[in-house]
Amino acid sequence: MTAVLRIEPRWTDLDPVGHVNNSVFLTYAEEARNRFLHTALPEAWDSIVVVHNAIDYHHPVVLTDVVEVSTHIDAVGTSSFTTINVIAIATHRCATVRTVQVVVREDRAATRPWTAGERAVLEELLAAAQQHSATRA
C-alpha cells in the first residue's frame, strides 16, 4: 500500500530564491508518514520515533506547485522499520526521503520488538509496496 498526501506550499515554506526550503521537505514527509502510520498502526503510531532521515533532492518546488507526497514501507526489522517518501509535482520527482523509525516501550526508555499484530501489518504493507514496485518496473 502506498498512501499519497497532497500539499500546497505556503509562502512561509519558501527560501529567499522562491523554492520550498530544504528543511520543509522533512515536514512534508513527516506529515504524510504520520497520516499513513496513524491509519496503518493506530495503537502503536504514537510510540514510533524517528532515528534517522536521509534526503535526496532532485528538483525544486515553487509556491504554485501542488505537491504529492507518497509513503510506503521499505524494510521491517525487529523493532524498526524504514519508510520511503517520494515528494513530487506533476512533472518531476522532487525529493526522496528515507526514514528509519523504531517503536519504543510504554515507558519510552528503550525500543521494544514489534508485536505479532504490528509485524503482520508492517509485513503486509511491505509486500504491497514491493508488488506495486514490481508492476511499475
PDB file of C-alpha atoms in Angstrom:
ATOM      1  CA  MET A   1       0.000   0.000   0.000  1.00  0.00           C
ATOM      2  CA  THR A   2       1.177   3.462  -0.880  1.00  0.00           C
ATOM      3  CA  ALA A   3      -0.589   6.460   0.608  1.00  0.00           C
ATOM      4  CA  VAL A   4      -0.498   9.874  -1.073  1.00  0.00           C
ATOM      5  CA  LEU A   5      -0.936  13.269   0.596  1.00  0.00           C
ATOM      6  CA  ARG A   6      -1.430  16.443  -1.471  1.00  0.00           C
ATOM      7  CA  ILE A   7       0.131  19.637  -0.139  1.00  0.00           C
ATOM      8  CA  GLU A   8       0.003  23.212  -1.422  1.00  0.00           C
ATOM      9  CA  PRO A   9       3.185  25.046  -0.415  1.00  0.00           C
ATOM     10  CA  ARG A  10       2.739  28.086   1.803  1.00  0.00           C
ATOM     11  CA  TRP A  11       4.617  31.343   1.384  1.00  0.00           C
ATOM     12  CA  THR A  12       6.410  30.609   4.675  1.00  0.00           C
ATOM     13  CA  ASP A  13       7.753  27.344   3.177  1.00  0.00           C
ATOM     14  CA  LEU A  14       9.912  29.289   0.713  1.00  0.00           C
ATOM     15  CA  ASP A  15      13.575  30.256   0.844  1.00  0.00           C
ATOM     16  CA  PRO A  16      14.857  33.617  -0.484  1.00  0.00           C
ATOM     17  CA  VAL A  17      15.168  32.158  -4.010  1.00  0.00           C
ATOM     18  CA  GLY A  18      11.467  31.226  -4.096  1.00  0.00           C
ATOM     19  CA  HIS A  19      11.935  27.463  -3.713  1.00  0.00           C
ATOM     20  CA  VAL A  20      10.484  25.383  -0.902  1.00  0.00           C
ATOM     21  CA  ASN A  21      13.226  25.341   1.742  1.00  0.00           C
ATOM     22  CA  ASN A  22      15.117  22.071   2.061  1.00  0.00           C
ATOM     23  CA  SER A  23      14.063  21.626   5.703  1.00  0.00           C
ATOM     24  CA  VAL A  24      10.391  21.833   4.727  1.00  0.00           C
ATOM     25  CA  PHE A  25      10.746  18.632   2.716  1.00  0.00           C
ATOM     26  CA  LEU A  26      11.187  16.821   6.048  1.00  0.00           C
ATOM     27  CA  THR A  27       7.980  18.422   7.330  1.00  0.00           C
ATOM     28  CA  TYR A  28       6.090  17.317   4.219  1.00  0.00           C
ATOM     29  CA  ALA A  29       7.438  13.777   4.619  1.00  0.00           C
ATOM     30  CA  GLU A  30       6.622  13.753   8.337  1.00  0.00           C
ATOM     31  CA  GLU A  31       3.025  14.829   7.736  1.00  0.00           C
ATOM     32  CA  ALA A  32       2.465  12.163   5.084  1.00  0.00           C
ATOM     33  CA  ARG A  33       4.260   9.472   7.098  1.00  0.00           C
ATOM     34  CA  ASN A  34       2.307  10.209  10.280  1.00  0.00           C
ATOM     35  CA  ARG A  35      -1.052  10.061   8.495  1.00  0.00           C
ATOM     36  CA  PHE A  36      -0.004   6.778   6.881  1.00  0.00           C
ATOM     37  CA  LEU A  37       1.139   5.284  10.209  1.00  0.00           C
ATOM     38  CA  HIS A  38      -1.889   6.515  12.139  1.00  0.00           C
ATOM     39  CA  THR A  39      -4.074   4.600   9.705  1.00  0.00           C
ATOM     40  CA  ALA A  40      -1.842   1.505   9.491  1.00  0.00           C
ATOM     41  CA  LEU A  41      -0.853   1.180  13.186  1.00  0.00           C
ATOM     42  CA  PRO A  42      -3.438   3.134  15.205  1.00  0.00           C
ATOM     43  CA  GLU A  43      -2.443   1.516  18.523  1.00  0.00           C
ATOM     44  CA  ALA A  44       1.319   1.997  18.066  1.00  0.00           C
ATOM     45  CA  TRP A  45       1.804   5.115  15.945  1.00  0.00           C
ATOM     46  CA  ASP A  46       2.325   7.392  18.961  1.00  0.00           C
ATOM     47  CA  SER A  47       5.123   5.069  20.178  1.00  0.00           C
ATOM     48  CA  ILE A  48       7.097   5.340  16.955  1.00  0.00           C
ATOM     49  CA  VAL A  49      10.074   7.700  16.831  1.00  0.00           C
ATOM     50  CA  VAL A  50      12.453   8.693  14.054  1.00  0.00           C
ATOM     51  CA  VAL A  51      16.096   7.655  14.464  1.00  0.00           C
ATOM     52  CA  HIS A  52      17.419   8.586  11.009  1.00  0.00           C
ATOM     53  CA  ASN A  53      16.423  10.666   7.980  1.00  0.00           C
ATOM     54  CA  ALA A  54      18.163  10.910   4.617  1.00  0.00           C
ATOM     55  CA  ILE A  55      17.018  13.134   1.759  1.00  0.00           C
ATOM     56  CA  ASP A  56      17.987  13.157  -1.889  1.00  0.00           C
ATOM     57  CA  TYR A  57      16.898  16.373  -3.603  1.00  0.00           C
ATOM     58  CA  HIS A  58      16.043  16.057  -7.291  1.00  0.00           C
ATOM     59  CA  HIS A  59      14.088  19.151  -8.370  1.00  0.00           C
ATOM     60  CA  PRO A  60      12.897  22.403  -6.753  1.00  0.00           C
ATOM     61  CA  VAL A  61       9.320  23.045  -5.639  1.00  0.00           C
ATOM     62  CA  VAL A  62       7.841  26.536  -6.006  1.00  0.00           C
ATOM     63  CA  LEU A  63       4.805  28.236  -4.476  1.00  0.00           C
ATOM     64  CA  THR A  64       2.457  27.465  -7.390  1.00  0.00           C
ATOM     65  CA  ASP A  65       3.216  23.726  -7.406  1.00  0.00           C
ATOM     66  CA  VAL A  66       0.866  21.141  -5.968  1.00  0.00           C
ATOM     67  CA  VAL A  67       2.989  18.597  -4.147  1.00  0.00           C
ATOM     68  CA  GLU A  68       2.153  14.921  -3.778  1.00  0.00           C
ATOM     69  CA  VAL A  69       3.910  13.011  -1.021  1.00  0.00           C
ATOM     70  CA  SER A  70       3.680   9.237  -1.205  1.00  0.00           C
ATOM     71  CA  THR A  71       4.596   6.933   1.659  1.00  0.00           C
ATOM     72  CA  HIS A  72       5.431   3.244   1.624  1.00  0.00           C
ATOM     73  CA  ILE A  73       7.257   0.719   3.796  1.00  0.00           C
ATOM     74  CA  ASP A  74      10.718  -0.231   2.522  1.00  0.00           C
ATOM     75  CA  ALA A  75      12.041  -2.561   5.264  1.00  0.00           C
ATOM     76  CA  VAL A  76      10.961  -4.120   8.578  1.00  0.00           C
ATOM     77  CA  GLY A  77      13.311  -5.088  11.418  1.00  0.00           C
ATOM     78  CA  THR A  78      12.862  -6.459  14.934  1.00  0.00           C
ATOM     79  CA  SER A  79      11.936  -3.094  16.455  1.00  0.00           C
ATOM     80  CA  SER A  80      12.437  -0.779  13.490  1.00  0.00           C
ATOM     81  CA  PHE A  81      11.162  -0.112  10.015  1.00  0.00           C
ATOM     82  CA  THR A  82      12.029   2.152   7.124  1.00  0.00           C
ATOM     83  CA  THR A  83       9.660   4.284   5.110  1.00  0.00           C
ATOM     84  CA  ILE A  84      10.235   5.978   1.779  1.00  0.00           C
ATOM     85  CA  ASN A  85       8.512   9.244   0.965  1.00  0.00           C
ATOM     86  CA  VAL A  86       8.575  10.432  -2.627  1.00  0.00           C
ATOM     87  CA  ILE A  87       7.860  14.145  -2.902  1.00  0.00           C
ATOM     88  CA  ALA A  88       6.738  15.040  -6.420  1.00  0.00           C
ATOM     89  CA  ILE A  89       4.959  17.586  -8.558  1.00  0.00           C
ATOM     90  CA  ALA A  90       3.082  16.800 -11.763  1.00  0.00           C
ATOM     91  CA  THR A  91       6.209  16.948 -13.911  1.00  0.00           C
ATOM     92  CA  HIS A  92       9.074  15.872 -11.625  1.00  0.00           C
ATOM     93  CA  ARG A  93      10.199  13.807  -8.677  1.00  0.00           C
ATOM     94  CA  CYS A  94      11.477  16.497  -6.312  1.00  0.00           C
ATOM     95  CA  ALA A  95      12.891  14.552  -3.366  1.00  0.00           C
ATOM     96  CA  THR A  96      13.169  11.087  -1.875  1.00  0.00           C
ATOM     97  CA  VAL A  97      13.136  10.812   1.924  1.00  0.00           C
ATOM     98  CA  ARG A  98      14.267   7.610   3.638  1.00  0.00           C
ATOM     99  CA  THR A  99      13.304   7.450   7.325  1.00  0.00           C
ATOM    100  CA  VAL A 100      14.238   4.787   9.870  1.00  0.00           C
ATOM    101  CA  GLN A 101      11.904   4.598  12.841  1.00  0.00           C
ATOM    102  CA  VAL A 102      11.708   2.468  15.969  1.00  0.00           C
ATOM    103  CA  VAL A 103       8.906   1.551  18.309  1.00  0.00           C
ATOM    104  CA  VAL A 104       9.534   2.346  21.971  1.00  0.00           C
ATOM    105  CA  ARG A 105       8.310   0.735  25.161  1.00  0.00           C
ATOM    106  CA  GLU A 106       5.467   2.302  27.122  1.00  0.00           C
ATOM    107  CA  ASP A 107       7.975   3.975  29.483  1.00  0.00           C
ATOM    108  CA  ARG A 108       9.769   5.404  26.395  1.00  0.00           C
ATOM    109  CA  ALA A 109      13.141   4.363  27.880  1.00  0.00           C
ATOM    110  CA  ALA A 110      14.112   1.901  25.140  1.00  0.00           C
ATOM    111  CA  THR A 111      12.885   0.198  21.997  1.00  0.00           C
ATOM    112  CA  ARG A 112      10.718  -2.887  22.043  1.00  0.00           C
ATOM    113  CA  PRO A 113      10.075  -5.560  19.427  1.00  0.00           C
ATOM    114  CA  TRP A 114       7.009  -5.382  17.245  1.00  0.00           C
ATOM    115  CA  THR A 115       4.017  -7.331  18.472  1.00  0.00           C
ATOM    116  CA  ALA A 116       2.858 -10.138  16.196  1.00  0.00           C
ATOM    117  CA  GLY A 117      -0.069  -7.995  15.029  1.00  0.00           C
ATOM    118  CA  GLU A 118       2.105  -4.946  14.334  1.00  0.00           C
ATOM    119  CA  ARG A 119       4.645  -7.054  12.453  1.00  0.00           C
ATOM    120  CA  ALA A 120       1.885  -8.627  10.365  1.00  0.00           C
ATOM    121  CA  VAL A 121       0.592  -5.197   9.347  1.00  0.00           C
ATOM    122  CA  LEU A 122       4.080  -3.922   8.508  1.00  0.00           C
ATOM    123  CA  GLU A 123       4.946  -7.028   6.504  1.00  0.00           C
ATOM    124  CA  GLU A 124       1.657  -6.792   4.606  1.00  0.00           C
ATOM    125  CA  LEU A 125       2.408  -3.140   3.777  1.00  0.00           C
ATOM    126  CA  LEU A 126       5.949  -4.066   2.739  1.00  0.00           C
ATOM    127  CA  ALA A 127       4.680  -6.849   0.461  1.00  0.00           C
ATOM    128  CA  ALA A 128       2.139  -4.480  -1.116  1.00  0.00           C
ATOM    129  CA  ALA A 129       4.842  -1.865  -1.749  1.00  0.00           C
ATOM    130  CA  GLN A 130       7.130  -4.478  -3.290  1.00  0.00           C
ATOM    131  CA  GLN A 131       4.334  -5.765  -5.515  1.00  0.00           C
ATOM    132  CA  HIS A 132       3.480  -2.204  -6.568  1.00  0.00           C
ATOM    133  CA  SER A 133       7.137  -1.545  -7.349  1.00  0.00           C
ATOM    134  CA  ALA A 134       7.421  -4.760  -9.381  1.00  0.00           C
ATOM    135  CA  THR A 135       4.387  -3.895 -11.516  1.00  0.00           C
ATOM    136  CA  ARG A 136       5.829  -0.453 -12.282  1.00  0.00           C
ATOM    137  CA  ALA A 137       9.211  -1.845 -13.370  1.00  0.00           C
TER     138      ALA A 137
END
